[in-house]
Short mmCIF file of C-alpha atoms and ligand atoms in Angstrom, two decimals:
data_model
loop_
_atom_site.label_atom_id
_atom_site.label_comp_id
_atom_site.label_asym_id
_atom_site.label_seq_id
_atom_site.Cartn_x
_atom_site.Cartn_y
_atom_site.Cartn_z
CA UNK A 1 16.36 42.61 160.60
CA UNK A 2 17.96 45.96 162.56
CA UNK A 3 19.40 49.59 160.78
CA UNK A 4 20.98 51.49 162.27
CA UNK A 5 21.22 54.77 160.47
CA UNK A 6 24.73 57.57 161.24
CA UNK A 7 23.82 60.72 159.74
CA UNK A 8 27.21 63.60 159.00
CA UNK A 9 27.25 67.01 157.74
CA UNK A 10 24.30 69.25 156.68
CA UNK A 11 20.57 69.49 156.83
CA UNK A 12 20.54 68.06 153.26
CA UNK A 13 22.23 64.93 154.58
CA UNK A 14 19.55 64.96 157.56
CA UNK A 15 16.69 65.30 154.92
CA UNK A 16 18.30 62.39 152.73
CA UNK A 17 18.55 60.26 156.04
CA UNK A 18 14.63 60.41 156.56
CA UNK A 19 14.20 58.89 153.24
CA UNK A 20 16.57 56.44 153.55
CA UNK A 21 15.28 55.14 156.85
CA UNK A 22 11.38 55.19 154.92
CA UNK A 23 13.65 52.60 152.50
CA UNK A 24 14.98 50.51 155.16
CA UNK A 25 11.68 50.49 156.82
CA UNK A 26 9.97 49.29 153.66
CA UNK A 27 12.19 46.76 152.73
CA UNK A 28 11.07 45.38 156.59
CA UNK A 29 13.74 46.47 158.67
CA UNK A 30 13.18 48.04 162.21
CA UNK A 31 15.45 50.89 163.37
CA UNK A 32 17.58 50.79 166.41
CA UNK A 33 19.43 53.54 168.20
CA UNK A 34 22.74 51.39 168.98
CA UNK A 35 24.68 50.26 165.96
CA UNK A 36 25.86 47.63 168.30
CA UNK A 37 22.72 46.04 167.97
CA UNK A 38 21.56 46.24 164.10
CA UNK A 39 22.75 44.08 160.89
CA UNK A 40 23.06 46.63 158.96
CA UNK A 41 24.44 50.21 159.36
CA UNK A 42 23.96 52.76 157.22
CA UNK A 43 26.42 55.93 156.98
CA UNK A 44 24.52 59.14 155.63
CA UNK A 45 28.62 60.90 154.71
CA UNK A 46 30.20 64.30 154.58
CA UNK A 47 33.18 64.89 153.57
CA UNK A 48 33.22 69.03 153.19
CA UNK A 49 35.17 69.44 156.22
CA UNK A 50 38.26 66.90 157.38
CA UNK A 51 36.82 66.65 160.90
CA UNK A 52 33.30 64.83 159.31
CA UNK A 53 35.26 62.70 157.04
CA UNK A 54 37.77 61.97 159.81
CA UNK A 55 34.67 60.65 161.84
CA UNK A 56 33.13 58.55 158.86
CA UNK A 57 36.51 56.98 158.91
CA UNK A 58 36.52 56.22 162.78
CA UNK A 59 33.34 54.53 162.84
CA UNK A 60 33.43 52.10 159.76
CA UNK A 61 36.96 51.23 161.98
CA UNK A 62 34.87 51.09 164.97
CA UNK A 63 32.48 49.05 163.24
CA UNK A 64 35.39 46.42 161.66
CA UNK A 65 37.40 45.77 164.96
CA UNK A 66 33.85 44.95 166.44
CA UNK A 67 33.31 42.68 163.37
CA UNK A 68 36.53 41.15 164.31
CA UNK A 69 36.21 40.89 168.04
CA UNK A 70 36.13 36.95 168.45
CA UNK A 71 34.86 37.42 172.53
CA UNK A 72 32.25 39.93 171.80
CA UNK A 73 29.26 37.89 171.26
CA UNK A 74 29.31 36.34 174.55
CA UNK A 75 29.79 40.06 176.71
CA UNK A 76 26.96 41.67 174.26
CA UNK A 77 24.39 39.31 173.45
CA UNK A 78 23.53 39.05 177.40
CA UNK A 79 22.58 42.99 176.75
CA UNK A 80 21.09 42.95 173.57
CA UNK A 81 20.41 38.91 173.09
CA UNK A 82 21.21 40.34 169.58
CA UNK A 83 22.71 36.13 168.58
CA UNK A 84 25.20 38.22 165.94
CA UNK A 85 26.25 37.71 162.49
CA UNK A 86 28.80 40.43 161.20
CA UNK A 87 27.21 43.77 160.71
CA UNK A 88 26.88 44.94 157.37
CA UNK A 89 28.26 48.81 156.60
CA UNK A 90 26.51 50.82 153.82
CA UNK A 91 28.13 54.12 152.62
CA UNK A 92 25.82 56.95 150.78
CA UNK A 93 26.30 60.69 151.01
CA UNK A 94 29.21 62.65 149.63
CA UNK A 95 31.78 59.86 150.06
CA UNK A 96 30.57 57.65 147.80
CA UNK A 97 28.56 60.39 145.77
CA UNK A 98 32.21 61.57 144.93
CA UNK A 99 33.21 57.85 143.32
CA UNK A 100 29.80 57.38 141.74
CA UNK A 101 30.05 60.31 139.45
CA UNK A 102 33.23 59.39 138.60
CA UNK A 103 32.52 57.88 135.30
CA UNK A 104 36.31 55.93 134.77
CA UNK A 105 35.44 54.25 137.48
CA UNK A 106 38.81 54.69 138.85
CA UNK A 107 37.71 56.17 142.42
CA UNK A 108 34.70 53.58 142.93
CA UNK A 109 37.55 51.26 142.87
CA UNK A 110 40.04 53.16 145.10
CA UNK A 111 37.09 53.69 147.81
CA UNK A 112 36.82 49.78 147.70
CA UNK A 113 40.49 49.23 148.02
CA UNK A 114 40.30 51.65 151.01
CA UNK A 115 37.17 50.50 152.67
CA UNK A 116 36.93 46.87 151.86
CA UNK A 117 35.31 46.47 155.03
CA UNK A 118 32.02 48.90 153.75
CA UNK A 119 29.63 46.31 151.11
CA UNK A 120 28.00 48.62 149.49
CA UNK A 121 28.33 52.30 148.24
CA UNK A 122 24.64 53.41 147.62
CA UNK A 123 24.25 55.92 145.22
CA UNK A 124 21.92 58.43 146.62
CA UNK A 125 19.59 59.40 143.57
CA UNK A 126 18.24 55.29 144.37
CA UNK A 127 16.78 56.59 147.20
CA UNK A 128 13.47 58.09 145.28
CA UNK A 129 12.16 61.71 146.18
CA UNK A 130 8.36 59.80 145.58
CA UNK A 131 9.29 57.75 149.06
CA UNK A 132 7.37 58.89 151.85
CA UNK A 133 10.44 60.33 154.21
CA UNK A 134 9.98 59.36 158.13
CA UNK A 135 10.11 62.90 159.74
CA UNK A 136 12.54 63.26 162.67
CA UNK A 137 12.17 66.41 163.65
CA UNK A 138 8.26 66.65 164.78
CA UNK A 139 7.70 70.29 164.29
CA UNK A 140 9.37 71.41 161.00
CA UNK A 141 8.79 69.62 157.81
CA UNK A 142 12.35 69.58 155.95
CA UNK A 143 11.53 69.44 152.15
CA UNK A 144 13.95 69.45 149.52
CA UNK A 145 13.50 71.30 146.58
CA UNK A 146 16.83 70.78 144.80
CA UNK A 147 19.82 68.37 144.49
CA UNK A 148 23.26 69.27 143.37
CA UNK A 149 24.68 72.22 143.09
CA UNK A 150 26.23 74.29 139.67
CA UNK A 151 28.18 76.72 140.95
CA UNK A 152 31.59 75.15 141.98
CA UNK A 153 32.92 77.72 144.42
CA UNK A 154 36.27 76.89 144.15
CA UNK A 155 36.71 75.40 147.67
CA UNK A 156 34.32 73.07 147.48
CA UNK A 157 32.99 69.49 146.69
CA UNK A 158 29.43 69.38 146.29
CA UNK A 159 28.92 69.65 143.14
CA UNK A 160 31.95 66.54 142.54
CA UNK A 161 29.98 64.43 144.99
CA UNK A 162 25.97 65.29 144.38
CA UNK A 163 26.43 66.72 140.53
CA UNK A 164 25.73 69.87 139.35
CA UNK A 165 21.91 70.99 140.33
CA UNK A 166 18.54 68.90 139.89
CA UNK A 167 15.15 70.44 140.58
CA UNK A 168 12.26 68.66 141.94
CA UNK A 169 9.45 69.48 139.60
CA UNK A 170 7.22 72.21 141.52
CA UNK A 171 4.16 70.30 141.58
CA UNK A 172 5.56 67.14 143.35
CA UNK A 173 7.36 69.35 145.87
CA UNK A 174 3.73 71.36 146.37
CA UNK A 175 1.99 67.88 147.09
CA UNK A 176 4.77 66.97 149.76
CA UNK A 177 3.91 70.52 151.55
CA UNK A 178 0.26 69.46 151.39
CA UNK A 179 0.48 66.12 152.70
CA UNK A 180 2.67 67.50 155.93
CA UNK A 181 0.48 70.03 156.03
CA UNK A 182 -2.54 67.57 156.85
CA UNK A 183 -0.05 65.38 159.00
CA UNK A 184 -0.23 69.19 161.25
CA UNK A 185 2.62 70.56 160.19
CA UNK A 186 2.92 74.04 160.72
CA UNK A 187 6.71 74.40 159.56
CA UNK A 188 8.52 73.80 156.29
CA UNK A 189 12.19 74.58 155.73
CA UNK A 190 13.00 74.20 152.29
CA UNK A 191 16.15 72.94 151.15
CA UNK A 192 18.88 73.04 148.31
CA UNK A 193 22.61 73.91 148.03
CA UNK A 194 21.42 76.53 146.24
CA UNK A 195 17.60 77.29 146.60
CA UNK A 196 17.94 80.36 145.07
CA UNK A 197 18.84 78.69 141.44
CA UNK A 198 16.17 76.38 141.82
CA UNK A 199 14.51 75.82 138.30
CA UNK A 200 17.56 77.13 136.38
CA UNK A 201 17.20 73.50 135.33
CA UNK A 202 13.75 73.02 134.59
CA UNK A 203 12.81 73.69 130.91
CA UNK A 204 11.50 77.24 131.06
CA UNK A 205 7.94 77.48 130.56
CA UNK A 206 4.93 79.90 132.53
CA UNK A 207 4.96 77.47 135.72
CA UNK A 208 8.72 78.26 136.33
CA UNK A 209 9.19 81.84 135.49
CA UNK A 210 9.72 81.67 131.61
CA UNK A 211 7.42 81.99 128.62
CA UNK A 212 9.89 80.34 126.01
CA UNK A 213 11.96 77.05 125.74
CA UNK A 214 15.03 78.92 124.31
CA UNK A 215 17.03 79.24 127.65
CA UNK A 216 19.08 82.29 126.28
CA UNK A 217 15.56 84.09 126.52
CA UNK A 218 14.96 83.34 130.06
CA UNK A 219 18.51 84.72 131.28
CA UNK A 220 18.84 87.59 133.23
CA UNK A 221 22.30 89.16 133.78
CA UNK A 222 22.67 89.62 138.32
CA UNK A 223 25.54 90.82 139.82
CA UNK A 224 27.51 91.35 136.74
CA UNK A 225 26.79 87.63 135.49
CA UNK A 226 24.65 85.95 132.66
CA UNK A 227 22.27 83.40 135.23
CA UNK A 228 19.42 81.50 133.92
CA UNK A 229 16.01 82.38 135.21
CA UNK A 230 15.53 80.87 138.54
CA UNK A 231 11.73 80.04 139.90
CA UNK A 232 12.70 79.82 143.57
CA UNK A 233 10.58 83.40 143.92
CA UNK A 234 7.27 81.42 142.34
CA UNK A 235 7.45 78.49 144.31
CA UNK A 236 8.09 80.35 147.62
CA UNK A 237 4.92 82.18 146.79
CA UNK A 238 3.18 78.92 146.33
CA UNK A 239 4.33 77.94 149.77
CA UNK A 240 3.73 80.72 151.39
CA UNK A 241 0.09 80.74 150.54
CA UNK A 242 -0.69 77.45 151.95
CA UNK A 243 -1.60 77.46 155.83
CA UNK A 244 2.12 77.10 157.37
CA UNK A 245 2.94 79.42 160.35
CA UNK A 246 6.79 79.77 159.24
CA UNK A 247 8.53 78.77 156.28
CA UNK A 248 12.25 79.25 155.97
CA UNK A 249 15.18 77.88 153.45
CA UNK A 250 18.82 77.07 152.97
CA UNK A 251 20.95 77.60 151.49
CA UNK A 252 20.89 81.13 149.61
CA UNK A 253 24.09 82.20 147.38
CA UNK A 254 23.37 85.88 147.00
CA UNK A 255 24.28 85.57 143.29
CA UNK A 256 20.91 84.46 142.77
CA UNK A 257 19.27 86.24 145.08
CA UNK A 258 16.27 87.98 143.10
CA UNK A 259 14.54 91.29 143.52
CA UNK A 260 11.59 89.26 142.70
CA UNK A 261 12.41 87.05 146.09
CA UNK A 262 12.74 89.87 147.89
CA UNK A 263 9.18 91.69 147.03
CA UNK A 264 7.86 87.49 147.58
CA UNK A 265 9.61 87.21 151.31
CA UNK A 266 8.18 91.29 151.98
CA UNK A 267 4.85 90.11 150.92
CA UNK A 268 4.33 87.28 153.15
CA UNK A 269 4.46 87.18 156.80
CA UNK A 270 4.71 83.18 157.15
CA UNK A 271 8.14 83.41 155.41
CA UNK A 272 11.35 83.49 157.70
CA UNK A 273 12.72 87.03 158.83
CA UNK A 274 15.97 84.79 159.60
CA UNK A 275 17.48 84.97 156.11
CA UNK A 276 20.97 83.08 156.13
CA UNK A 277 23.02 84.81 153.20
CA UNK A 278 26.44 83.24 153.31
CA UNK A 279 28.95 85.72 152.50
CA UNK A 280 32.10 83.40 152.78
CA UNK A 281 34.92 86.31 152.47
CA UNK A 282 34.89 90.38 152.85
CA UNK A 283 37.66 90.63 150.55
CA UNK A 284 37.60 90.61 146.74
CA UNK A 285 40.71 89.24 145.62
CA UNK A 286 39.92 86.51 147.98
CA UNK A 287 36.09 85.87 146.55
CA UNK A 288 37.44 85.77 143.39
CA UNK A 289 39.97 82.91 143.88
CA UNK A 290 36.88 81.24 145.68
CA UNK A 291 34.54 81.93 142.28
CA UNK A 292 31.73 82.94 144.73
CA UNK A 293 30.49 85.43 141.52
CA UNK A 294 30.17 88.83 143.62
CA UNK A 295 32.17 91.73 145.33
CA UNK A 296 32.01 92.59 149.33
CA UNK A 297 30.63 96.08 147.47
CA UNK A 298 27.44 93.54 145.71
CA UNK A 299 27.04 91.44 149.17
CA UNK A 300 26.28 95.08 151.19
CA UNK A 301 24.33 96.42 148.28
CA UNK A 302 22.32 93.12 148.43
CA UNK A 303 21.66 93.46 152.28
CA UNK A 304 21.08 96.90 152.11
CA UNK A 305 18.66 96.49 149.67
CA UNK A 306 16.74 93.37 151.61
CA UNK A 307 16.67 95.74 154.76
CA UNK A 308 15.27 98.55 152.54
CA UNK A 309 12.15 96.46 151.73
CA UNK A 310 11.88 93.57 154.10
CA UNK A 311 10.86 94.74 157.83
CA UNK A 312 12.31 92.90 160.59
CA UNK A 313 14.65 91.18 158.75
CA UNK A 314 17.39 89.73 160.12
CA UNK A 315 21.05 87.88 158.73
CA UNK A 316 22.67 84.91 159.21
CA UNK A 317 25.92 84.21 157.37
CA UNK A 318 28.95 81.36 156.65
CA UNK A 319 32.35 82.86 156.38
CA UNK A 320 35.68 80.82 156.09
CA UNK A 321 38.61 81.75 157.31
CA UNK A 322 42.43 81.72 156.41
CA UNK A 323 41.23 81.04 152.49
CA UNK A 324 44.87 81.11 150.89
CA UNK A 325 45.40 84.50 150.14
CA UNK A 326 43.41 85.94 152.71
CA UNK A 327 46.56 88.01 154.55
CA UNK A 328 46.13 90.38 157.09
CA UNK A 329 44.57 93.28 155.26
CA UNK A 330 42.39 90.84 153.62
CA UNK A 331 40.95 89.56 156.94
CA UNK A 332 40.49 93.05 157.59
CA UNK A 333 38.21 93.59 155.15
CA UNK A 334 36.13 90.00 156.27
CA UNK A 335 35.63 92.36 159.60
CA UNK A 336 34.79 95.89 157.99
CA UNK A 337 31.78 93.48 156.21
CA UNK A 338 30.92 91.71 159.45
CA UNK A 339 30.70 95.25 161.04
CA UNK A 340 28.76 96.77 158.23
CA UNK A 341 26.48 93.98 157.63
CA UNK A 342 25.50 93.53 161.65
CA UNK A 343 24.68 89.19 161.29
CA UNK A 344 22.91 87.92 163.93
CA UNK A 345 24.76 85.00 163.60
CA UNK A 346 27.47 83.48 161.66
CA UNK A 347 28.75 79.98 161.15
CA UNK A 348 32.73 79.74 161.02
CA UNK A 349 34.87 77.19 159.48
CA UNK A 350 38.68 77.21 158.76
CA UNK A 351 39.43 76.82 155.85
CA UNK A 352 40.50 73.63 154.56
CA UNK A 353 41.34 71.86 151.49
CA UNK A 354 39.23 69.26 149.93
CA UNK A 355 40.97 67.53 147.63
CA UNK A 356 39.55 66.84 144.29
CA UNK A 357 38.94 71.02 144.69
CA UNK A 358 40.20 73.68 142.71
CA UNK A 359 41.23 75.53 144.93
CA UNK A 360 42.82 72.03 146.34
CA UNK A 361 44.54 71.93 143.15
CA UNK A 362 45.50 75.26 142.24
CA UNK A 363 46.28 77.27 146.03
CA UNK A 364 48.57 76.59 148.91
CA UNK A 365 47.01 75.86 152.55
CA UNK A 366 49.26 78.91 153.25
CA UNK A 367 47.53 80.22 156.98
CA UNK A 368 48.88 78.41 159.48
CA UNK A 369 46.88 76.87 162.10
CA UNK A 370 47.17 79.50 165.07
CA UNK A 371 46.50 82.24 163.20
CA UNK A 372 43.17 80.82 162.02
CA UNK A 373 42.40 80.07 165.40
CA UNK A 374 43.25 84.05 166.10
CA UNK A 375 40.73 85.39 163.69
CA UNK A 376 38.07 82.54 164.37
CA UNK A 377 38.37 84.01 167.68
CA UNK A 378 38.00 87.58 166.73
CA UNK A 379 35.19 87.21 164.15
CA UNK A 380 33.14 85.16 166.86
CA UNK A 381 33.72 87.51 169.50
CA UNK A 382 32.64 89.94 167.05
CA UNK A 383 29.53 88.15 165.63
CA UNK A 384 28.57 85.18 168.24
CA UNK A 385 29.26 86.72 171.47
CA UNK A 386 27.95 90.40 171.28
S1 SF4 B 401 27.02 77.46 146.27
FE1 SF4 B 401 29.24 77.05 146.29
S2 SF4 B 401 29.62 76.46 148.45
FE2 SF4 B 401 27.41 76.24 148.12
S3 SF4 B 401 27.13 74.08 147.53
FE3 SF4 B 401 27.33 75.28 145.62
S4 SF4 B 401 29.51 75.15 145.09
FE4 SF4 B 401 29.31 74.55 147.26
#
């Protein structure tokens, strides 16, 4: 028995992949690199941007019409002598994350009305963090630290389609690090939607950053919000004592970003200079609609105080563009922070609308397509191409 494994969207999907295929592989099935060629394929989903779901979409068709191709047998099996049955599609990720959590039940059983080609939508959270993941990438170590996401930016699905945010206790993620680490390992990136809440979940107690179990003790108010007590600085430390050359993390919301993480990433070395600190929109009006939790005032008073204390350091950034209500002046103000804020490099995305969003739900896709094209162009000439 063949898998054939289609991974979409971000590093957390990649991560999730290399425990699946650890799944498949001890269930007794032997990866292939052609889906043509496998019984069963496996699609890893994303659906935060309409050009991955578009292609999630495209290849379970792909897959069906060669399912239903009556003369293929006889052209492929010279190839592959692969003597076929129908191949079998299996749907996890964000697609069917998004039906699973619905508890009505209603969109499980739309997906299957729309996709009665796919047999099964596997929820995710089966796939065990204790499963030993098969690495792809040979020199960093990818090792997630969190799962969900509770901040529900107003633009987006994640935490519809993986829940709001799960931390792995520290001690299991500290025994993945050391087993990598005597694989030879030299890398870790660690990864969350959010690493920077990690442990806002756990129960506070000494080993993540609290000394009580009343959670209204371990609070802190950043940025002009109430936020639990996050423990991301206190595993980082952890990490960065072991023997790892470079260890570096996604995704950071500067909400949470601590002035106890910043004196943890000054102290050691090993950790990343590369910081990626996605800033989303320069304007306020527009951050507010998108619930991101700070001004473009808090966002430069948050680099400038990283840069203050961290030597070398260096910025990365996400911003979208044409968010409805971002008109010209607006914009404007997503280029006076690009300016002032000097990333190294930024990832761009047009904005648009997920549904099952609020910002779906409550906001117009008012920007028309050319003029998002115009300011991706300027903001990447600006950024990208200096
Ligand atoms: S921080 Fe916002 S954009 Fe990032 S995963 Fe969470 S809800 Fe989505």
């Amino acid at each position: 028995m063949k898998f054939f494994i289609k991974t979409f969207g971000c590093i957390q999907n990649t991560a999730d992949s290399e425990r699946i295929k650890a799944f498949y592989w001890n269930k007794g099935y032997k990866e292939v690199d052609n889906w043509k060629e496998a019984n069963l394929v496996i699609i890893n989903t994303c659906i935060i941007r309409e050009s991955a779901a578009n292609r999630v979409y495209g290849l379970i068709n792909e897959i069906d019409k060669w399912n239903k191709d009556k003369d293929r047998n006889k052209i492929y099996d010279l190839e592959f002598k692969n003597k076929t049955k129908n191949i079998e599609i299996i749907v996890t990720g964000c697609l069917s994350g998004l039906a699973n959590k619905d508890k009505s039940g209603k969109k499980m059983a739309q997906l299957k009305r729309d996709f009665p080609e796919v047999s099964e939508f596997l929820p995710i959270e089966k796939i065990s963090f204790k499963i030993d993941p098969i690495r792809d990438k040979k020199k960093i170590a990818l090792i997630p630290i969190s799962f969900g996401c509770s901040n529900f930016c107003s633009y987006c699905i994640v935490p519809f389609a993986r829940g709001t945010e799960i931390s792995r206790p520290m001690e299991d993620i500290l025994k993945e690090i050391d087993g990598v680490i005597k694989n030879g390992f030299k890398e870790v990136l660690l990864i969350g939607q959010n690493v920077n809440s990690y442990g806002a979940d756990l129960k506070p107690s000494p080993a993540c950053g609290g000394t009580s179990l009343d959670r209204e003790a371990v609070s802190i108010v950043h940025m002009g919000k109430k936020r639990f007590h996050s423990s991301f600085h206190i595993l980082l430390e952890e990490v960065a004592k072991k023997d790892l050359g470079k260890i570096s993390f996604v995704s950071s919301n500067p909400w949470d970003f601590s002035d106890e993480l910043i004196e943890i990433i000054a102290k050691y070395p090993n950790i990343d200079r590369l910081l990626h600190l996605p800033f989303q929109a320069g304007d306020d009006e527009v951050l507010k609609k998108m619930n991101r939790g700070y001004t473009s005032d808090e966002y430069l008073a948050l680099v400038k105080k990283i840069r203050s204390q961290i030597k070398d350091v260096r910025f990365s950034t996400d911003i979208i563009i044409g968010f409805p209500g971002e008109n010209e002046k607006a914009f404007q103000n997503t280029v006076k922070l690009c300016k002032k804020a000097k990333f190294e490099i930024a990832y761009l995305n047009k904005y648009s609308p997920r549904k099952g969003t609020v910002s779906a739900k409550l906001y117009k896709d008012e920007i028309p397509q050319s003029e998002k094209k115009r300011r991706w162009k300027i903001l990447n000439e600006l950024i990208n191409k200096k």
